[in-house]
Amino acid sequence: MDSNALKAFLAIVDQGSFSEAAESLHLTQPAISKRLAALESQLDTILIDRSQRSIGLTDAGKRLIPHARRILDEIHNATTMLSSGDGLVSGELQIIASHHIGLHHLPNWLRKFTREHPRVSLNLQFMESDTAYIQMRKRQAELAFVTLSDSMESDFVVYEQWPDPMAFVVGPDHELAARAHIELKDLAEYPAILPDTTTATYRVVSRLFLEANLPLRQQIPTNYLETIKMMTGVGIGWSVLPISMVDSSIRTLDIGFPVARVLGAVGLNGRQLSHAARALLETVQREGSGK
């Protein structure tokens, strides 16, 4: 079974169109179509339904996906193993980082890493953690630096993790900022500015309010913590932010409930890391999670 044909098939599945698949593999659309046709001929079955305007998988196509990914993973693993003898840390390294990690942690790591390994070409993508997990399943990167999810599936492996303590915060002119003692029921009277309901941070806060049988008044949800910090600072509502982001523009509130999330570096089970990816992890472990 030709690996290039399998790559073409998975690219069509992941990108959702022949044209975008061709662009992702730096091929022409006829070349992508030819590779798919050759794979279907070899397997003597139709994998993708071309009768609709949108890409649709046949039952055979759906069954092939996990096998195709495993075959390409093994080819990747064999290539990685065979190149281990030269000891060189080089080549392209594709990584994903959440916006918060990219802003507050990644710069220090990359400053050290690029100085020590100038032969590595970094391909860096920034996105929300939930989206990063999806892209990792599509093999769009070797490593993702994300908020670890309590619902993370078993096909991921955590290479490094560290706690990210958080605090309830308000702007300096907010009514709650002047109170000496704050409880959850006090927060329930004011709007909250929190990330989307799918995020780990929202789930942690929501669980506290649910267990206390209190309403959570979410307002203007956004996943960009710097935006949340700005809106909190001007008094639009209260929020929960990493302690590392607290400065004079916001005030912390002690409500008696410690809140934290866990950040980490994840890869895919069954897919070996390249020398460059392992070298980056070594840098992260050596430098720690601080700025």
PDB file of C-alpha atoms in Angstrom:
ATOM      1  CA  MET A   1       0.000   0.000   0.000  1.00  0.00           C
ATOM      2  CA  ASP A   2       1.574   3.256  -1.164  1.00  0.00           C
ATOM      3  CA  SER A   3       2.255   5.710   1.666  1.00  0.00           C
ATOM      4  CA  ASN A   4       1.812   8.738  -0.608  1.00  0.00           C
ATOM      5  CA  ALA A   5      -1.642   7.508  -1.570  1.00  0.00           C
ATOM      6  CA  LEU A   6      -2.536   7.103   2.101  1.00  0.00           C
ATOM      7  CA  LYS A   7      -1.269  10.627   2.791  1.00  0.00           C
ATOM      8  CA  ALA A   8      -3.447  11.942  -0.012  1.00  0.00           C
ATOM      9  CA  PHE A   9      -6.487  10.098   1.335  1.00  0.00           C
ATOM     10  CA  LEU A  10      -6.000  11.427   4.875  1.00  0.00           C
ATOM     11  CA  ALA A  11      -5.323  14.938   3.607  1.00  0.00           C
ATOM     12  CA  ILE A  12      -8.655  14.915   1.771  1.00  0.00           C
ATOM     13  CA  VAL A  13     -10.391  13.673   4.920  1.00  0.00           C
ATOM     14  CA  ASP A  14      -8.694  16.182   7.218  1.00  0.00           C
ATOM     15  CA  GLN A  15      -8.960  19.216   4.935  1.00  0.00           C
ATOM     16  CA  GLY A  16     -12.462  18.458   3.711  1.00  0.00           C
ATOM     17  CA  SER A  17     -11.738  19.164   0.050  1.00  0.00           C
ATOM     18  CA  PHE A  18      -9.483  18.023  -2.786  1.00  0.00           C
ATOM     19  CA  SER A  19      -8.166  21.521  -3.433  1.00  0.00           C
ATOM     20  CA  GLU A  20      -7.170  22.191   0.188  1.00  0.00           C
ATOM     21  CA  ALA A  21      -5.669  18.708   0.463  1.00  0.00           C
ATOM     22  CA  ALA A  22      -3.564  19.398  -2.627  1.00  0.00           C
ATOM     23  CA  GLU A  23      -2.414  22.710  -1.168  1.00  0.00           C
ATOM     24  CA  SER A  24      -1.468  21.097   2.159  1.00  0.00           C
ATOM     25  CA  LEU A  25       0.699  18.506   0.376  1.00  0.00           C
ATOM     26  CA  HIS A  26       2.084  21.002  -2.168  1.00  0.00           C
ATOM     27  CA  LEU A  27       0.536  19.067  -5.053  1.00  0.00           C
ATOM     28  CA  THR A  28      -1.876  19.821  -7.846  1.00  0.00           C
ATOM     29  CA  GLN A  29      -5.508  18.802  -7.482  1.00  0.00           C
ATOM     30  CA  PRO A  30      -5.252  16.280 -10.381  1.00  0.00           C
ATOM     31  CA  ALA A  31      -2.271  14.684  -8.609  1.00  0.00           C
ATOM     32  CA  ILE A  32      -4.281  14.272  -5.402  1.00  0.00           C
ATOM     33  CA  SER A  33      -7.191  12.776  -7.334  1.00  0.00           C
ATOM     34  CA  LYS A  34      -4.834  10.391  -9.129  1.00  0.00           C
ATOM     35  CA  ARG A  35      -3.345   9.134  -5.865  1.00  0.00           C
ATOM     36  CA  LEU A  36      -6.778   8.557  -4.368  1.00  0.00           C
ATOM     37  CA  ALA A  37      -7.938   6.718  -7.500  1.00  0.00           C
ATOM     38  CA  ALA A  38      -4.849   4.493  -7.354  1.00  0.00           C
ATOM     39  CA  LEU A  39      -5.553   3.628  -3.701  1.00  0.00           C
ATOM     40  CA  GLU A  40      -9.193   2.838  -4.431  1.00  0.00           C
ATOM     41  CA  SER A  41      -8.133   0.662  -7.367  1.00  0.00           C
ATOM     42  CA  GLN A  42      -5.632  -1.225  -5.215  1.00  0.00           C
ATOM     43  CA  LEU A  43      -8.245  -1.816  -2.487  1.00  0.00           C
ATOM     44  CA  ASP A  44     -10.995  -2.438  -5.053  1.00  0.00           C
ATOM     45  CA  THR A  45     -13.419  -0.179  -3.204  1.00  0.00           C
ATOM     46  CA  ILE A  46     -14.618   3.436  -3.199  1.00  0.00           C
ATOM     47  CA  LEU A  47     -13.340   5.415  -0.229  1.00  0.00           C
ATOM     48  CA  ILE A  48     -14.764   8.878  -0.860  1.00  0.00           C
ATOM     49  CA  ASP A  49     -18.212   9.653  -2.258  1.00  0.00           C
ATOM     50  CA  ARG A  50     -17.731  12.215  -5.020  1.00  0.00           C
ATOM     51  CA  SER A  51     -21.434  12.536  -5.867  1.00  0.00           C
ATOM     52  CA  GLN A  52     -22.017  15.296  -3.304  1.00  0.00           C
ATOM     53  CA  ARG A  53     -20.662  18.832  -3.247  1.00  0.00           C
ATOM     54  CA  SER A  54     -19.064  18.196   0.152  1.00  0.00           C
ATOM     55  CA  ILE A  55     -16.633  15.393   0.891  1.00  0.00           C
ATOM     56  CA  GLY A  56     -18.363  12.255   2.138  1.00  0.00           C
ATOM     57  CA  LEU A  57     -16.694   9.059   3.318  1.00  0.00           C
ATOM     58  CA  THR A  58     -18.018   5.658   2.389  1.00  0.00           C
ATOM     59  CA  ASP A  59     -18.150   2.948   5.064  1.00  0.00           C
ATOM     60  CA  ALA A  60     -14.889   1.565   3.667  1.00  0.00           C
ATOM     61  CA  GLY A  61     -13.303   5.006   3.888  1.00  0.00           C
ATOM     62  CA  LYS A  62     -14.331   5.392   7.528  1.00  0.00           C
ATOM     63  CA  ARG A  63     -12.868   1.984   8.377  1.00  0.00           C
ATOM     64  CA  LEU A  64      -9.608   2.763   6.601  1.00  0.00           C
ATOM     65  CA  ILE A  65      -8.825   5.979   8.530  1.00  0.00           C
ATOM     66  CA  PRO A  66      -7.385   4.475  11.756  1.00  0.00           C
ATOM     67  CA  HIS A  67      -5.380   1.889   9.780  1.00  0.00           C
ATOM     68  CA  ALA A  68      -4.003   4.561   7.461  1.00  0.00           C
ATOM     69  CA  ARG A  69      -2.905   6.701  10.391  1.00  0.00           C
ATOM     70  CA  ARG A  70      -1.206   3.741  12.097  1.00  0.00           C
ATOM     71  CA  ILE A  71       0.631   2.766   8.898  1.00  0.00           C
ATOM     72  CA  LEU A  72       1.945   6.304   8.422  1.00  0.00           C
ATOM     73  CA  ASP A  73       2.850   6.499  12.115  1.00  0.00           C
ATOM     74  CA  GLU A  74       4.955   3.345  11.785  1.00  0.00           C
ATOM     75  CA  ILE A  75       6.693   4.759   8.723  1.00  0.00           C
ATOM     76  CA  HIS A  76       7.383   7.932  10.726  1.00  0.00           C
ATOM     77  CA  ASN A  77       8.687   5.850  13.659  1.00  0.00           C
ATOM     78  CA  ALA A  78      10.988   3.821  11.410  1.00  0.00           C
ATOM     79  CA  THR A  79      12.386   6.984   9.834  1.00  0.00           C
ATOM     80  CA  THR A  80      12.953   8.535  13.266  1.00  0.00           C
ATOM     81  CA  MET A  81      14.693   5.405  14.541  1.00  0.00           C
ATOM     82  CA  LEU A  82      16.979   5.108  11.529  1.00  0.00           C
ATOM     83  CA  SER A  83      18.055   8.734  11.796  1.00  0.00           C
ATOM     84  CA  SER A  84      18.946   8.421  15.485  1.00  0.00           C
ATOM     85  CA  GLY A  85      22.536   7.404  14.797  1.00  0.00           C
ATOM     86  CA  ASP A  86      23.797  10.727  13.448  1.00  0.00           C
ATOM     87  CA  GLY A  87      23.097  12.608  16.702  1.00  0.00           C
ATOM     88  CA  LEU A  88      22.137  15.775  14.808  1.00  0.00           C
ATOM     89  CA  VAL A  89      19.202  17.873  15.991  1.00  0.00           C
ATOM     90  CA  SER A  90      17.906  19.334  12.769  1.00  0.00           C
ATOM     91  CA  GLY A  91      14.972  19.445  10.376  1.00  0.00           C
ATOM     92  CA  GLU A  92      11.482  20.917  10.677  1.00  0.00           C
ATOM     93  CA  LEU A  93       9.690  20.808  14.021  1.00  0.00           C
ATOM     94  CA  GLN A  94       5.941  21.379  14.005  1.00  0.00           C
ATOM     95  CA  ILE A  95       4.490  22.465  17.338  1.00  0.00           C
ATOM     96  CA  ILE A  96       1.224  23.934  18.580  1.00  0.00           C
ATOM     97  CA  ALA A  97       0.793  26.245  21.553  1.00  0.00           C
ATOM     98  CA  SER A  98      -2.206  27.763  23.237  1.00  0.00           C
ATOM     99  CA  HIS A  99      -2.269  31.560  23.146  1.00  0.00           C
ATOM    100  CA  HIS A 100      -1.551  31.853  26.877  1.00  0.00           C
ATOM    101  CA  ILE A 101       1.415  29.465  26.824  1.00  0.00           C
ATOM    102  CA  GLY A 102       2.673  31.097  23.643  1.00  0.00           C
ATOM    103  CA  LEU A 103       2.660  34.494  25.318  1.00  0.00           C
ATOM    104  CA  HIS A 104       3.822  33.664  28.846  1.00  0.00           C
ATOM    105  CA  HIS A 105       5.979  30.527  28.621  1.00  0.00           C
ATOM    106  CA  LEU A 106       7.087  29.738  25.078  1.00  0.00           C
ATOM    107  CA  PRO A 107       9.339  32.790  24.476  1.00  0.00           C
ATOM    108  CA  ASN A 108      11.841  31.748  27.152  1.00  0.00           C
ATOM    109  CA  TRP A 109      11.948  28.149  25.914  1.00  0.00           C
ATOM    110  CA  LEU A 110      12.376  29.090  22.274  1.00  0.00           C
ATOM    111  CA  ARG A 111      15.029  31.672  23.041  1.00  0.00           C
ATOM    112  CA  LYS A 112      17.186  28.950  24.592  1.00  0.00           C
ATOM    113  CA  PHE A 113      16.198  26.242  22.114  1.00  0.00           C
ATOM    114  CA  THR A 114      16.933  28.196  18.925  1.00  0.00           C
ATOM    115  CA  ARG A 115      20.308  29.293  20.285  1.00  0.00           C
ATOM    116  CA  GLU A 116      21.289  25.710  21.108  1.00  0.00           C
ATOM    117  CA  HIS A 117      19.781  24.083  18.003  1.00  0.00           C
ATOM    118  CA  PRO A 118      20.095  26.496  15.063  1.00  0.00           C
ATOM    119  CA  ARG A 119      19.610  23.688  12.505  1.00  0.00           C
ATOM    120  CA  VAL A 120      15.964  23.217  13.530  1.00  0.00           C
ATOM    121  CA  SER A 121      13.290  25.020  11.517  1.00  0.00           C
ATOM    122  CA  LEU A 122      10.279  25.765  13.710  1.00  0.00           C
ATOM    123  CA  ASN A 123       6.746  25.621  12.357  1.00  0.00           C
ATOM    124  CA  LEU A 124       4.638  27.121  15.145  1.00  0.00           C
ATOM    125  CA  GLN A 125       0.846  27.384  15.282  1.00  0.00           C
ATOM    126  CA  PHE A 126      -1.207  29.204  17.933  1.00  0.00           C
ATOM    127  CA  MET A 127      -4.726  28.063  18.733  1.00  0.00           C
ATOM    128  CA  GLU A 128      -7.116  27.223  21.543  1.00  0.00           C
ATOM    129  CA  SER A 129      -6.354  24.035  23.444  1.00  0.00           C
ATOM    130  CA  ASP A 130      -9.485  22.181  22.300  1.00  0.00           C
ATOM    131  CA  THR A 131      -8.615  22.922  18.673  1.00  0.00           C
ATOM    132  CA  ALA A 132      -5.026  21.833  19.308  1.00  0.00           C
ATOM    133  CA  TYR A 133      -6.181  18.356  20.345  1.00  0.00           C
ATOM    134  CA  ILE A 134      -8.122  18.040  17.086  1.00  0.00           C
ATOM    135  CA  GLN A 135      -5.121  19.123  15.020  1.00  0.00           C
ATOM    136  CA  MET A 136      -2.848  16.722  16.870  1.00  0.00           C
ATOM    137  CA  ARG A 137      -5.145  13.821  15.949  1.00  0.00           C
ATOM    138  CA  LYS A 138      -4.678  14.882  12.334  1.00  0.00           C
ATOM    139  CA  ARG A 139      -0.885  14.737  12.798  1.00  0.00           C
ATOM    140  CA  GLN A 140      -0.516  18.466  12.174  1.00  0.00           C
ATOM    141  CA  ALA A 141       2.215  18.754  14.827  1.00  0.00           C
ATOM    142  CA  GLU A 142       4.509  16.611  16.972  1.00  0.00           C
ATOM    143  CA  LEU A 143       3.955  18.455  20.237  1.00  0.00           C
ATOM    144  CA  ALA A 144       1.197  20.644  21.617  1.00  0.00           C
ATOM    145  CA  PHE A 145       1.575  22.903  24.645  1.00  0.00           C
ATOM    146  CA  VAL A 146      -1.953  23.171  25.999  1.00  0.00           C
ATOM    147  CA  THR A 147      -4.251  23.174  28.985  1.00  0.00           C
ATOM    148  CA  LEU A 148      -4.598  19.535  29.941  1.00  0.00           C
ATOM    149  CA  SER A 149      -8.165  18.310  29.711  1.00  0.00           C
ATOM    150  CA  ASP A 150      -9.887  16.074  32.253  1.00  0.00           C
ATOM    151  CA  SER A 151     -11.556  14.404  29.279  1.00  0.00           C
ATOM    152  CA  MET A 152      -8.346  13.869  27.299  1.00  0.00           C
ATOM    153  CA  GLU A 153      -8.503  10.641  25.331  1.00  0.00           C
ATOM    154  CA  SER A 154      -6.074   7.751  25.706  1.00  0.00           C
ATOM    155  CA  ASP A 155      -4.462   8.363  22.310  1.00  0.00           C
ATOM    156  CA  PHE A 156      -2.555  11.278  23.865  1.00  0.00           C
ATOM    157  CA  VAL A 157       0.550  11.026  26.023  1.00  0.00           C
ATOM    158  CA  VAL A 158       1.590  13.773  28.455  1.00  0.00           C
ATOM    159  CA  TYR A 159       5.339  14.418  28.302  1.00  0.00           C
ATOM    160  CA  GLU A 160       5.503  17.315  30.736  1.00  0.00           C
ATOM    161  CA  GLN A 161       3.013  19.075  32.983  1.00  0.00           C
ATOM    162  CA  TRP A 162       2.944  21.849  35.551  1.00  0.00           C
ATOM    163  CA  PRO A 163       0.243  23.492  37.695  1.00  0.00           C
ATOM    164  CA  ASP A 164      -1.054  26.918  36.737  1.00  0.00           C
ATOM    165  CA  PRO A 165      -2.561  28.395  39.936  1.00  0.00           C
ATOM    166  CA  MET A 166      -5.376  30.846  39.331  1.00  0.00           C
ATOM    167  CA  ALA A 167      -7.228  33.513  41.297  1.00  0.00           C
ATOM    168  CA  PHE A 168     -10.629  35.169  41.309  1.00  0.00           C
ATOM    169  CA  VAL A 169     -10.090  38.765  40.200  1.00  0.00           C
ATOM    170  CA  VAL A 170     -11.941  42.055  39.705  1.00  0.00           C
ATOM    171  CA  GLY A 171     -11.015  45.519  38.559  1.00  0.00           C
ATOM    172  CA  PRO A 172      -9.741  48.000  41.203  1.00  0.00           C
ATOM    173  CA  ASP A 173     -12.975  50.032  40.960  1.00  0.00           C
ATOM    174  CA  HIS A 174     -15.348  47.063  41.127  1.00  0.00           C
ATOM    175  CA  GLU A 175     -17.686  46.983  44.146  1.00  0.00           C
ATOM    176  CA  LEU A 176     -16.224  43.675  45.305  1.00  0.00           C
ATOM    177  CA  ALA A 177     -12.666  45.051  45.388  1.00  0.00           C
ATOM    178  CA  ALA A 178     -13.414  47.050  48.555  1.00  0.00           C
ATOM    179  CA  ARG A 179     -14.933  44.146  50.500  1.00  0.00           C
ATOM    180  CA  ALA A 180     -12.816  42.394  53.116  1.00  0.00           C
ATOM    181  CA  HIS A 181     -14.585  39.038  52.880  1.00  0.00           C
ATOM    182  CA  ILE A 182     -16.001  37.527  49.671  1.00  0.00           C
ATOM    183  CA  GLU A 183     -17.987  34.334  49.201  1.00  0.00           C
ATOM    184  CA  LEU A 184     -19.221  32.531  46.105  1.00  0.00           C
ATOM    185  CA  LYS A 185     -22.726  33.826  46.739  1.00  0.00           C
ATOM    186  CA  ASP A 186     -21.369  37.378  46.461  1.00  0.00           C
ATOM    187  CA  LEU A 187     -19.839  36.618  43.063  1.00  0.00           C
ATOM    188  CA  ALA A 188     -23.147  35.134  41.904  1.00  0.00           C
ATOM    189  CA  GLU A 189     -24.695  38.614  42.064  1.00  0.00           C
ATOM    190  CA  TYR A 190     -22.318  39.958  39.403  1.00  0.00           C
ATOM    191  CA  PRO A 191     -21.577  38.991  35.794  1.00  0.00           C
ATOM    192  CA  ALA A 192     -18.589  36.739  35.110  1.00  0.00           C
ATOM    193  CA  ILE A 193     -16.142  37.095  32.224  1.00  0.00           C
ATOM    194  CA  LEU A 194     -14.877  33.584  31.523  1.00  0.00           C
ATOM    195  CA  PRO A 195     -13.598  31.477  28.645  1.00  0.00           C
ATOM    196  CA  ASP A 196     -15.969  29.387  26.576  1.00  0.00           C
ATOM    197  CA  THR A 197     -17.973  26.634  28.273  1.00  0.00           C
ATOM    198  CA  THR A 198     -15.831  23.963  26.589  1.00  0.00           C
ATOM    199  CA  THR A 199     -12.632  25.078  28.345  1.00  0.00           C
ATOM    200  CA  ALA A 200     -11.076  23.533  31.451  1.00  0.00           C
ATOM    201  CA  THR A 201     -11.146  26.894  33.257  1.00  0.00           C
ATOM    202  CA  TYR A 202     -14.872  27.323  32.757  1.00  0.00           C
ATOM    203  CA  ARG A 203     -15.559  23.748  33.877  1.00  0.00           C
ATOM    204  CA  VAL A 204     -13.596  24.270  37.112  1.00  0.00           C
ATOM    205  CA  VAL A 205     -15.464  27.478  37.974  1.00  0.00           C
ATOM    206  CA  SER A 206     -18.837  26.131  36.843  1.00  0.00           C
ATOM    207  CA  ARG A 207     -18.413  23.078  39.071  1.00  0.00           C
ATOM    208  CA  LEU A 208     -17.877  25.299  42.141  1.00  0.00           C
ATOM    209  CA  PHE A 209     -21.083  27.216  41.470  1.00  0.00           C
ATOM    210  CA  LEU A 210     -23.030  24.071  40.633  1.00  0.00           C
ATOM    211  CA  GLU A 211     -22.002  22.370  43.870  1.00  0.00           C
ATOM    212  CA  ALA A 212     -23.005  25.505  45.814  1.00  0.00           C
ATOM    213  CA  ASN A 213     -26.335  25.623  43.936  1.00  0.00           C
ATOM    214  CA  LEU A 214     -25.560  29.157  42.733  1.00  0.00           C
ATOM    215  CA  PRO A 215     -26.152  30.757  39.310  1.00  0.00           C
ATOM    216  CA  LEU A 216     -23.146  31.615  37.142  1.00  0.00           C
ATOM    217  CA  ARG A 217     -23.860  34.746  35.104  1.00  0.00           C
ATOM    218  CA  GLN A 218     -21.536  34.391  32.126  1.00  0.00           C
ATOM    219  CA  GLN A 219     -21.079  37.579  30.086  1.00  0.00           C
ATOM    220  CA  ILE A 220     -19.093  38.203  26.887  1.00  0.00           C
ATOM    221  CA  PRO A 221     -17.288  34.839  26.750  1.00  0.00           C
ATOM    222  CA  THR A 222     -13.856  34.918  25.117  1.00  0.00           C
ATOM    223  CA  ASN A 223     -10.939  32.502  25.205  1.00  0.00           C
ATOM    224  CA  TYR A 224      -8.257  35.200  25.031  1.00  0.00           C
ATOM    225  CA  LEU A 225      -7.050  35.695  28.587  1.00  0.00           C
ATOM    226  CA  GLU A 226      -5.501  39.076  27.821  1.00  0.00           C
ATOM    227  CA  THR A 227      -8.918  40.281  26.620  1.00  0.00           C
ATOM    228  CA  ILE A 228     -10.566  38.843  29.736  1.00  0.00           C
ATOM    229  CA  LYS A 229      -7.992  40.657  31.873  1.00  0.00           C
ATOM    230  CA  MET A 230      -8.682  43.950  30.110  1.00  0.00           C
ATOM    231  CA  MET A 231     -12.477  43.664  30.486  1.00  0.00           C
ATOM    232  CA  THR A 232     -12.112  42.648  34.128  1.00  0.00           C
ATOM    233  CA  GLY A 233      -9.764  45.562  34.788  1.00  0.00           C
ATOM    234  CA  VAL A 234     -12.279  48.114  33.520  1.00  0.00           C
ATOM    235  CA  GLY A 235     -15.000  46.730  35.796  1.00  0.00           C
ATOM    236  CA  ILE A 236     -17.272  44.825  33.406  1.00  0.00           C
ATOM    237  CA  GLY A 237     -17.292  41.771  35.662  1.00  0.00           C
ATOM    238  CA  TRP A 238     -15.224  39.366  37.731  1.00  0.00           C
ATOM    239  CA  SER A 239     -13.090  36.572  36.337  1.00  0.00           C
ATOM    240  CA  VAL A 240     -10.593  33.816  37.114  1.00  0.00           C
ATOM    241  CA  LEU A 241      -7.077  34.292  35.723  1.00  0.00           C
ATOM    242  CA  PRO A 242      -3.634  32.725  36.194  1.00  0.00           C
ATOM    243  CA  ILE A 243      -1.807  34.298  39.126  1.00  0.00           C
ATOM    244  CA  SER A 244       1.091  34.963  36.751  1.00  0.00           C
ATOM    245  CA  MET A 245      -1.115  37.521  34.959  1.00  0.00           C
ATOM    246  CA  VAL A 246      -2.083  39.502  38.066  1.00  0.00           C
ATOM    247  CA  ASP A 247      -0.736  43.053  38.184  1.00  0.00           C
ATOM    248  CA  SER A 248      -1.905  46.501  39.302  1.00  0.00           C
ATOM    249  CA  SER A 249      -4.760  46.551  36.762  1.00  0.00           C
ATOM    250  CA  ILE A 250      -6.730  43.893  38.668  1.00  0.00           C
ATOM    251  CA  ARG A 251      -7.316  42.835  42.271  1.00  0.00           C
ATOM    252  CA  THR A 252      -7.395  39.276  43.624  1.00  0.00           C
ATOM    253  CA  LEU A 253     -10.292  38.037  45.739  1.00  0.00           C
ATOM    254  CA  ASP A 254      -9.859  35.441  48.469  1.00  0.00           C
ATOM    255  CA  ILE A 255     -13.071  33.422  48.489  1.00  0.00           C
ATOM    256  CA  GLY A 256     -11.648  30.371  50.222  1.00  0.00           C
ATOM    257  CA  PHE A 257     -11.645  28.110  47.159  1.00  0.00           C
ATOM    258  CA  PRO A 258      -8.270  27.420  45.529  1.00  0.00           C
ATOM    259  CA  VAL A 259      -8.546  27.222  41.749  1.00  0.00           C
ATOM    260  CA  ALA A 260      -5.942  25.846  39.373  1.00  0.00           C
ATOM    261  CA  ARG A 261      -5.585  24.229  35.995  1.00  0.00           C
ATOM    262  CA  VAL A 262      -2.798  22.069  34.626  1.00  0.00           C
ATOM    263  CA  LEU A 263      -0.747  22.960  31.566  1.00  0.00           C
ATOM    264  CA  GLY A 264       1.421  20.516  29.708  1.00  0.00           C
ATOM    265  CA  ALA A 265       3.123  19.191  26.597  1.00  0.00           C
ATOM    266  CA  VAL A 266       1.288  16.383  24.822  1.00  0.00           C
ATOM    267  CA  GLY A 267       2.030  14.082  21.920  1.00  0.00           C
ATOM    268  CA  LEU A 268       0.357  11.068  20.366  1.00  0.00           C
ATOM    269  CA  ASN A 269       0.621   7.549  21.694  1.00  0.00           C
ATOM    270  CA  GLY A 270       2.363   5.262  19.225  1.00  0.00           C
ATOM    271  CA  ARG A 271       4.122   8.091  17.400  1.00  0.00           C
ATOM    272  CA  GLN A 272       7.761   8.613  18.329  1.00  0.00           C
ATOM    273  CA  LEU A 273       9.148  12.089  18.805  1.00  0.00           C
ATOM    274  CA  SER A 274      11.874  13.380  16.522  1.00  0.00           C
ATOM    275  CA  HIS A 275      15.272  14.431  17.889  1.00  0.00           C
ATOM    276  CA  ALA A 276      14.170  18.052  17.602  1.00  0.00           C
ATOM    277  CA  ALA A 277      10.966  17.448  19.581  1.00  0.00           C
ATOM    278  CA  ARG A 278      12.867  15.613  22.315  1.00  0.00           C
ATOM    279  CA  ALA A 279      15.439  18.417  22.462  1.00  0.00           C
ATOM    280  CA  LEU A 280      12.646  20.980  22.907  1.00  0.00           C
ATOM    281  CA  LEU A 281      11.166  18.928  25.745  1.00  0.00           C
ATOM    282  CA  GLU A 282      14.590  18.825  27.397  1.00  0.00           C
ATOM    283  CA  THR A 283      14.731  22.610  27.175  1.00  0.00           C
ATOM    284  CA  VAL A 284      11.262  22.918  28.731  1.00  0.00           C
ATOM    285  CA  GLN A 285      12.206  20.552  31.561  1.00  0.00           C
ATOM    286  CA  ARG A 286      15.455  22.384  32.190  1.00  0.00           C
ATOM    287  CA  GLU A 287      14.024  25.911  32.092  1.00  0.00           C
ATOM    288  CA  GLY A 288      10.792  25.118  33.925  1.00  0.00           C
ATOM    289  CA  SER A 289       7.411  26.770  33.447  1.00  0.00           C
ATOM    290  CA  GLY A 290       8.344  30.271  34.563  1.00  0.00           C
ATOM    291  CA  LYS A 291       8.536  33.250  32.268  1.00  0.00           C
TER     292      LYS A 291
END
